[in-house]
Amino acid sequence: ARQRILGPHHLQTLQSANNLASALYAQGQYAQAAAIYLDTLRTREGVLGPDHPDTLVSQNNLATALFAEGKYKAASELFARTLATRRRIFGHSHPSTLQSANNFAGALFAREDFIGAAAAYLDTLKQQQEVLGVRHPLALHTAANYATSV
């Protein structure tokens, strides 16, 4: 209904599309979610630009869906692009950047680049502990990921 009333490029329409893709992802329908995430990403890039936070969320969501589909190479490339942009826009210590760094490390691990994954996890863990604290759930999650990678 939002697309019909507001148009396909309206911010609320794009958020609804993202929400639909997230619901499909939660149901394990990764390919369908990825298709909607890709469409949303392309539209957000055109409407908001490639560096807008909502565009970066779409990019990260698409990478996550690709990862769930087992498309680790494509996912890691997209995670790397998202991480690089978030570092440039938000800095190395921003929570979104740190989440992207953790996602990228996970993709490296899935591609069996264990040395690269361990280094990325350790770098991310140090940043998270400094910014969020050693007991923060994200830091603990990354510590567990790092332990698995070494």
PDB file of C-alpha atoms in Angstrom:
ATOM      1  CA  ALA A   1       0.000   0.000   0.000  1.00  0.00           C
ATOM      2  CA  ARG A   2       2.835   2.418   0.830  1.00  0.00           C
ATOM      3  CA  GLN A   3       4.387   1.967  -2.589  1.00  0.00           C
ATOM      4  CA  ARG A   4       1.076   2.709  -4.288  1.00  0.00           C
ATOM      5  CA  ILE A   5       0.346   5.753  -2.121  1.00  0.00           C
ATOM      6  CA  LEU A   6       3.817   7.178  -1.470  1.00  0.00           C
ATOM      7  CA  GLY A   7       5.728   5.853  -4.474  1.00  0.00           C
ATOM      8  CA  PRO A   8       8.622   3.418  -4.756  1.00  0.00           C
ATOM      9  CA  HIS A   9      11.300   5.953  -3.765  1.00  0.00           C
ATOM     10  CA  HIS A  10       9.704   7.276  -0.587  1.00  0.00           C
ATOM     11  CA  LEU A  11      11.708   6.642   2.584  1.00  0.00           C
ATOM     12  CA  GLN A  12       8.797   4.908   4.311  1.00  0.00           C
ATOM     13  CA  THR A  13       8.276   2.639   1.298  1.00  0.00           C
ATOM     14  CA  LEU A  14      11.947   1.702   1.382  1.00  0.00           C
ATOM     15  CA  GLN A  15      11.764   0.997   5.108  1.00  0.00           C
ATOM     16  CA  SER A  16       8.739  -1.230   4.543  1.00  0.00           C
ATOM     17  CA  ALA A  17      10.616  -3.138   1.840  1.00  0.00           C
ATOM     18  CA  ASN A  18      13.551  -3.582   4.211  1.00  0.00           C
ATOM     19  CA  ASN A  19      11.173  -4.833   6.917  1.00  0.00           C
ATOM     20  CA  LEU A  20       9.594  -7.318   4.512  1.00  0.00           C
ATOM     21  CA  ALA A  21      13.031  -8.631   3.542  1.00  0.00           C
ATOM     22  CA  SER A  22      13.939  -8.946   7.225  1.00  0.00           C
ATOM     23  CA  ALA A  23      10.771 -10.955   7.879  1.00  0.00           C
ATOM     24  CA  LEU A  24      11.602 -13.271   4.973  1.00  0.00           C
ATOM     25  CA  TYR A  25      15.146 -13.628   6.278  1.00  0.00           C
ATOM     26  CA  ALA A  26      13.850 -14.518   9.741  1.00  0.00           C
ATOM     27  CA  GLN A  27      11.757 -17.266   8.117  1.00  0.00           C
ATOM     28  CA  GLY A  28      14.822 -18.684   6.389  1.00  0.00           C
ATOM     29  CA  GLN A  29      13.818 -17.439   2.947  1.00  0.00           C
ATOM     30  CA  TYR A  30      17.252 -16.028   2.245  1.00  0.00           C
ATOM     31  CA  ALA A  31      17.085 -15.834  -1.546  1.00  0.00           C
ATOM     32  CA  GLN A  32      13.809 -13.911  -1.469  1.00  0.00           C
ATOM     33  CA  ALA A  33      15.151 -11.630   1.255  1.00  0.00           C
ATOM     34  CA  ALA A  34      18.342 -11.028  -0.747  1.00  0.00           C
ATOM     35  CA  ALA A  35      16.344 -10.041  -3.830  1.00  0.00           C
ATOM     36  CA  ILE A  36      14.362  -7.445  -1.871  1.00  0.00           C
ATOM     37  CA  TYR A  37      17.468  -6.220  -0.032  1.00  0.00           C
ATOM     38  CA  LEU A  38      19.218  -5.784  -3.391  1.00  0.00           C
ATOM     39  CA  ASP A  39      16.306  -3.820  -4.852  1.00  0.00           C
ATOM     40  CA  THR A  40      16.118  -1.675  -1.709  1.00  0.00           C
ATOM     41  CA  LEU A  41      19.871  -1.098  -1.791  1.00  0.00           C
ATOM     42  CA  ARG A  42      19.815   0.024  -5.408  1.00  0.00           C
ATOM     43  CA  THR A  43      16.921   2.389  -4.759  1.00  0.00           C
ATOM     44  CA  ARG A  44      18.490   3.816  -1.600  1.00  0.00           C
ATOM     45  CA  GLU A  45      21.784   4.367  -3.431  1.00  0.00           C
ATOM     46  CA  GLY A  46      19.911   6.327  -6.095  1.00  0.00           C
ATOM     47  CA  VAL A  47      17.732   8.305  -3.688  1.00  0.00           C
ATOM     48  CA  LEU A  48      19.992   8.783  -0.659  1.00  0.00           C
ATOM     49  CA  GLY A  49      23.458   8.187  -2.070  1.00  0.00           C
ATOM     50  CA  PRO A  50      25.979   5.451  -1.326  1.00  0.00           C
ATOM     51  CA  ASP A  51      27.177   6.905   1.997  1.00  0.00           C
ATOM     52  CA  HIS A  52      23.814   7.418   3.702  1.00  0.00           C
ATOM     53  CA  PRO A  53      23.349   5.353   6.894  1.00  0.00           C
ATOM     54  CA  ASP A  54      20.158   3.734   5.534  1.00  0.00           C
ATOM     55  CA  THR A  55      21.975   2.737   2.353  1.00  0.00           C
ATOM     56  CA  LEU A  56      24.712   1.158   4.448  1.00  0.00           C
ATOM     57  CA  VAL A  57      22.102  -0.761   6.448  1.00  0.00           C
ATOM     58  CA  SER A  58      20.688  -2.118   3.184  1.00  0.00           C
ATOM     59  CA  GLN A  59      24.167  -3.048   2.000  1.00  0.00           C
ATOM     60  CA  ASN A  60      24.899  -4.853   5.264  1.00  0.00           C
ATOM     61  CA  ASN A  61      21.528  -6.625   5.186  1.00  0.00           C
ATOM     62  CA  LEU A  62      22.144  -7.853   1.652  1.00  0.00           C
ATOM     63  CA  ALA A  63      25.569  -9.154   2.655  1.00  0.00           C
ATOM     64  CA  THR A  64      24.000 -10.952   5.612  1.00  0.00           C
ATOM     65  CA  ALA A  65      21.419 -12.633   3.365  1.00  0.00           C
ATOM     66  CA  LEU A  66      24.113 -13.653   0.886  1.00  0.00           C
ATOM     67  CA  PHE A  67      26.136 -15.077   3.766  1.00  0.00           C
ATOM     68  CA  ALA A  68      23.105 -17.082   4.940  1.00  0.00           C
ATOM     69  CA  GLU A  69      22.766 -18.449   1.401  1.00  0.00           C
ATOM     70  CA  GLY A  70      26.356 -19.672   1.599  1.00  0.00           C
ATOM     71  CA  LYS A  71      27.595 -17.100  -0.921  1.00  0.00           C
ATOM     72  CA  TYR A  72      30.605 -16.259   1.216  1.00  0.00           C
ATOM     73  CA  LYS A  73      32.738 -14.601  -1.456  1.00  0.00           C
ATOM     74  CA  ALA A  74      29.986 -12.175  -2.475  1.00  0.00           C
ATOM     75  CA  ALA A  75      29.079 -11.578   1.170  1.00  0.00           C
ATOM     76  CA  SER A  76      32.662 -10.888   2.218  1.00  0.00           C
ATOM     77  CA  GLU A  77      33.141  -8.420  -0.647  1.00  0.00           C
ATOM     78  CA  LEU A  78      29.979  -6.562   0.341  1.00  0.00           C
ATOM     79  CA  PHE A  79      30.877  -6.669   4.050  1.00  0.00           C
ATOM     80  CA  ALA A  80      34.317  -5.255   3.150  1.00  0.00           C
ATOM     81  CA  ARG A  81      32.743  -2.429   1.149  1.00  0.00           C
ATOM     82  CA  THR A  82      30.313  -1.633   3.966  1.00  0.00           C
ATOM     83  CA  LEU A  83      33.124  -1.688   6.516  1.00  0.00           C
ATOM     84  CA  ALA A  84      35.333   0.616   4.458  1.00  0.00           C
ATOM     85  CA  THR A  85      32.514   3.117   3.974  1.00  0.00           C
ATOM     86  CA  ARG A  86      31.475   3.049   7.626  1.00  0.00           C
ATOM     87  CA  ARG A  87      35.080   3.579   8.712  1.00  0.00           C
ATOM     88  CA  ARG A  88      35.347   6.563   6.376  1.00  0.00           C
ATOM     89  CA  ILE A  89      31.989   8.072   7.368  1.00  0.00           C
ATOM     90  CA  PHE A  90      31.654   7.163  11.058  1.00  0.00           C
ATOM     91  CA  GLY A  91      35.216   6.354  12.111  1.00  0.00           C
ATOM     92  CA  HIS A  92      36.752   3.141  13.409  1.00  0.00           C
ATOM     93  CA  SER A  93      35.062   3.209  16.815  1.00  0.00           C
ATOM     94  CA  HIS A  94      31.419   3.732  15.846  1.00  0.00           C
ATOM     95  CA  PRO A  95      29.156   0.821  16.895  1.00  0.00           C
ATOM     96  CA  SER A  96      27.944   0.306  13.309  1.00  0.00           C
ATOM     97  CA  THR A  97      31.538   0.180  12.100  1.00  0.00           C
ATOM     98  CA  LEU A  98      32.415  -2.335  14.795  1.00  0.00           C
ATOM     99  CA  GLN A  99      29.462  -4.521  13.812  1.00  0.00           C
ATOM    100  CA  SER A 100      30.588  -4.361  10.184  1.00  0.00           C
ATOM    101  CA  ALA A 101      34.106  -5.353  11.211  1.00  0.00           C
ATOM    102  CA  ASN A 102      32.723  -8.369  13.071  1.00  0.00           C
ATOM    103  CA  ASN A 103      30.591  -9.330  10.063  1.00  0.00           C
ATOM    104  CA  PHE A 104      33.592  -9.054   7.749  1.00  0.00           C
ATOM    105  CA  ALA A 105      35.697 -11.230  10.046  1.00  0.00           C
ATOM    106  CA  GLY A 106      32.911 -13.823  10.060  1.00  0.00           C
ATOM    107  CA  ALA A 107      32.863 -13.876   6.287  1.00  0.00           C
ATOM    108  CA  LEU A 108      36.633 -14.375   6.205  1.00  0.00           C
ATOM    109  CA  PHE A 109      36.236 -17.279   8.614  1.00  0.00           C
ATOM    110  CA  ALA A 110      33.488 -18.830   6.462  1.00  0.00           C
ATOM    111  CA  ARG A 111      35.834 -18.566   3.458  1.00  0.00           C
ATOM    112  CA  GLU A 112      38.407 -20.477   5.539  1.00  0.00           C
ATOM    113  CA  ASP A 113      40.760 -17.519   5.754  1.00  0.00           C
ATOM    114  CA  PHE A 114      41.422 -18.331   9.389  1.00  0.00           C
ATOM    115  CA  ILE A 115      44.486 -16.111   9.752  1.00  0.00           C
ATOM    116  CA  GLY A 116      42.669 -13.112   8.272  1.00  0.00           C
ATOM    117  CA  ALA A 117      39.576 -13.838  10.361  1.00  0.00           C
ATOM    118  CA  ALA A 118      41.557 -14.125  13.594  1.00  0.00           C
ATOM    119  CA  ALA A 119      43.361 -10.842  12.910  1.00  0.00           C
ATOM    120  CA  ALA A 120      40.093  -9.088  12.026  1.00  0.00           C
ATOM    121  CA  TYR A 121      38.310 -10.485  15.093  1.00  0.00           C
ATOM    122  CA  LEU A 122      41.167  -9.448  17.382  1.00  0.00           C
ATOM    123  CA  ASP A 123      41.281  -5.918  15.970  1.00  0.00           C
ATOM    124  CA  THR A 124      37.497  -5.642  16.297  1.00  0.00           C
ATOM    125  CA  LEU A 125      37.553  -7.049  19.826  1.00  0.00           C
ATOM    126  CA  LYS A 126      40.144  -4.504  20.967  1.00  0.00           C
ATOM    127  CA  GLN A 127      38.069  -1.659  19.521  1.00  0.00           C
ATOM    128  CA  GLN A 128      34.831  -2.985  21.037  1.00  0.00           C
ATOM    129  CA  GLN A 129      36.356  -3.427  24.471  1.00  0.00           C
ATOM    130  CA  GLU A 130      37.750   0.092  24.355  1.00  0.00           C
ATOM    131  CA  VAL A 131      34.505   1.680  23.138  1.00  0.00           C
ATOM    132  CA  LEU A 132      31.795  -0.552  24.585  1.00  0.00           C
ATOM    133  CA  GLY A 133      33.534  -2.184  27.540  1.00  0.00           C
ATOM    134  CA  VAL A 134      34.780  -5.709  28.126  1.00  0.00           C
ATOM    135  CA  ARG A 135      31.396  -7.002  29.312  1.00  0.00           C
ATOM    136  CA  HIS A 136      29.315  -5.595  26.469  1.00  0.00           C
ATOM    137  CA  PRO A 137      27.371  -8.327  24.606  1.00  0.00           C
ATOM    138  CA  LEU A 138      28.936  -7.420  21.245  1.00  0.00           C
ATOM    139  CA  ALA A 139      32.437  -7.555  22.716  1.00  0.00           C
ATOM    140  CA  LEU A 140      31.682 -10.916  24.323  1.00  0.00           C
ATOM    141  CA  HIS A 141      30.275 -12.212  21.041  1.00  0.00           C
ATOM    142  CA  THR A 142      33.378 -11.097  19.166  1.00  0.00           C
ATOM    143  CA  ALA A 143      35.612 -12.647  21.865  1.00  0.00           C
ATOM    144  CA  ALA A 144      33.836 -15.964  21.321  1.00  0.00           C
ATOM    145  CA  ASN A 145      34.249 -15.615  17.555  1.00  0.00           C
ATOM    146  CA  TYR A 146      37.924 -14.845  17.991  1.00  0.00           C
ATOM    147  CA  ALA A 147      38.401 -17.865  20.251  1.00  0.00           C
ATOM    148  CA  THR A 148      36.788 -20.080  17.600  1.00  0.00           C
ATOM    149  CA  SER A 149      39.048 -18.684  14.889  1.00  0.00           C
ATOM    150  CA  VAL A 150      42.393 -19.369  16.566  1.00  0.00           C
TER     151      VAL A 150
END
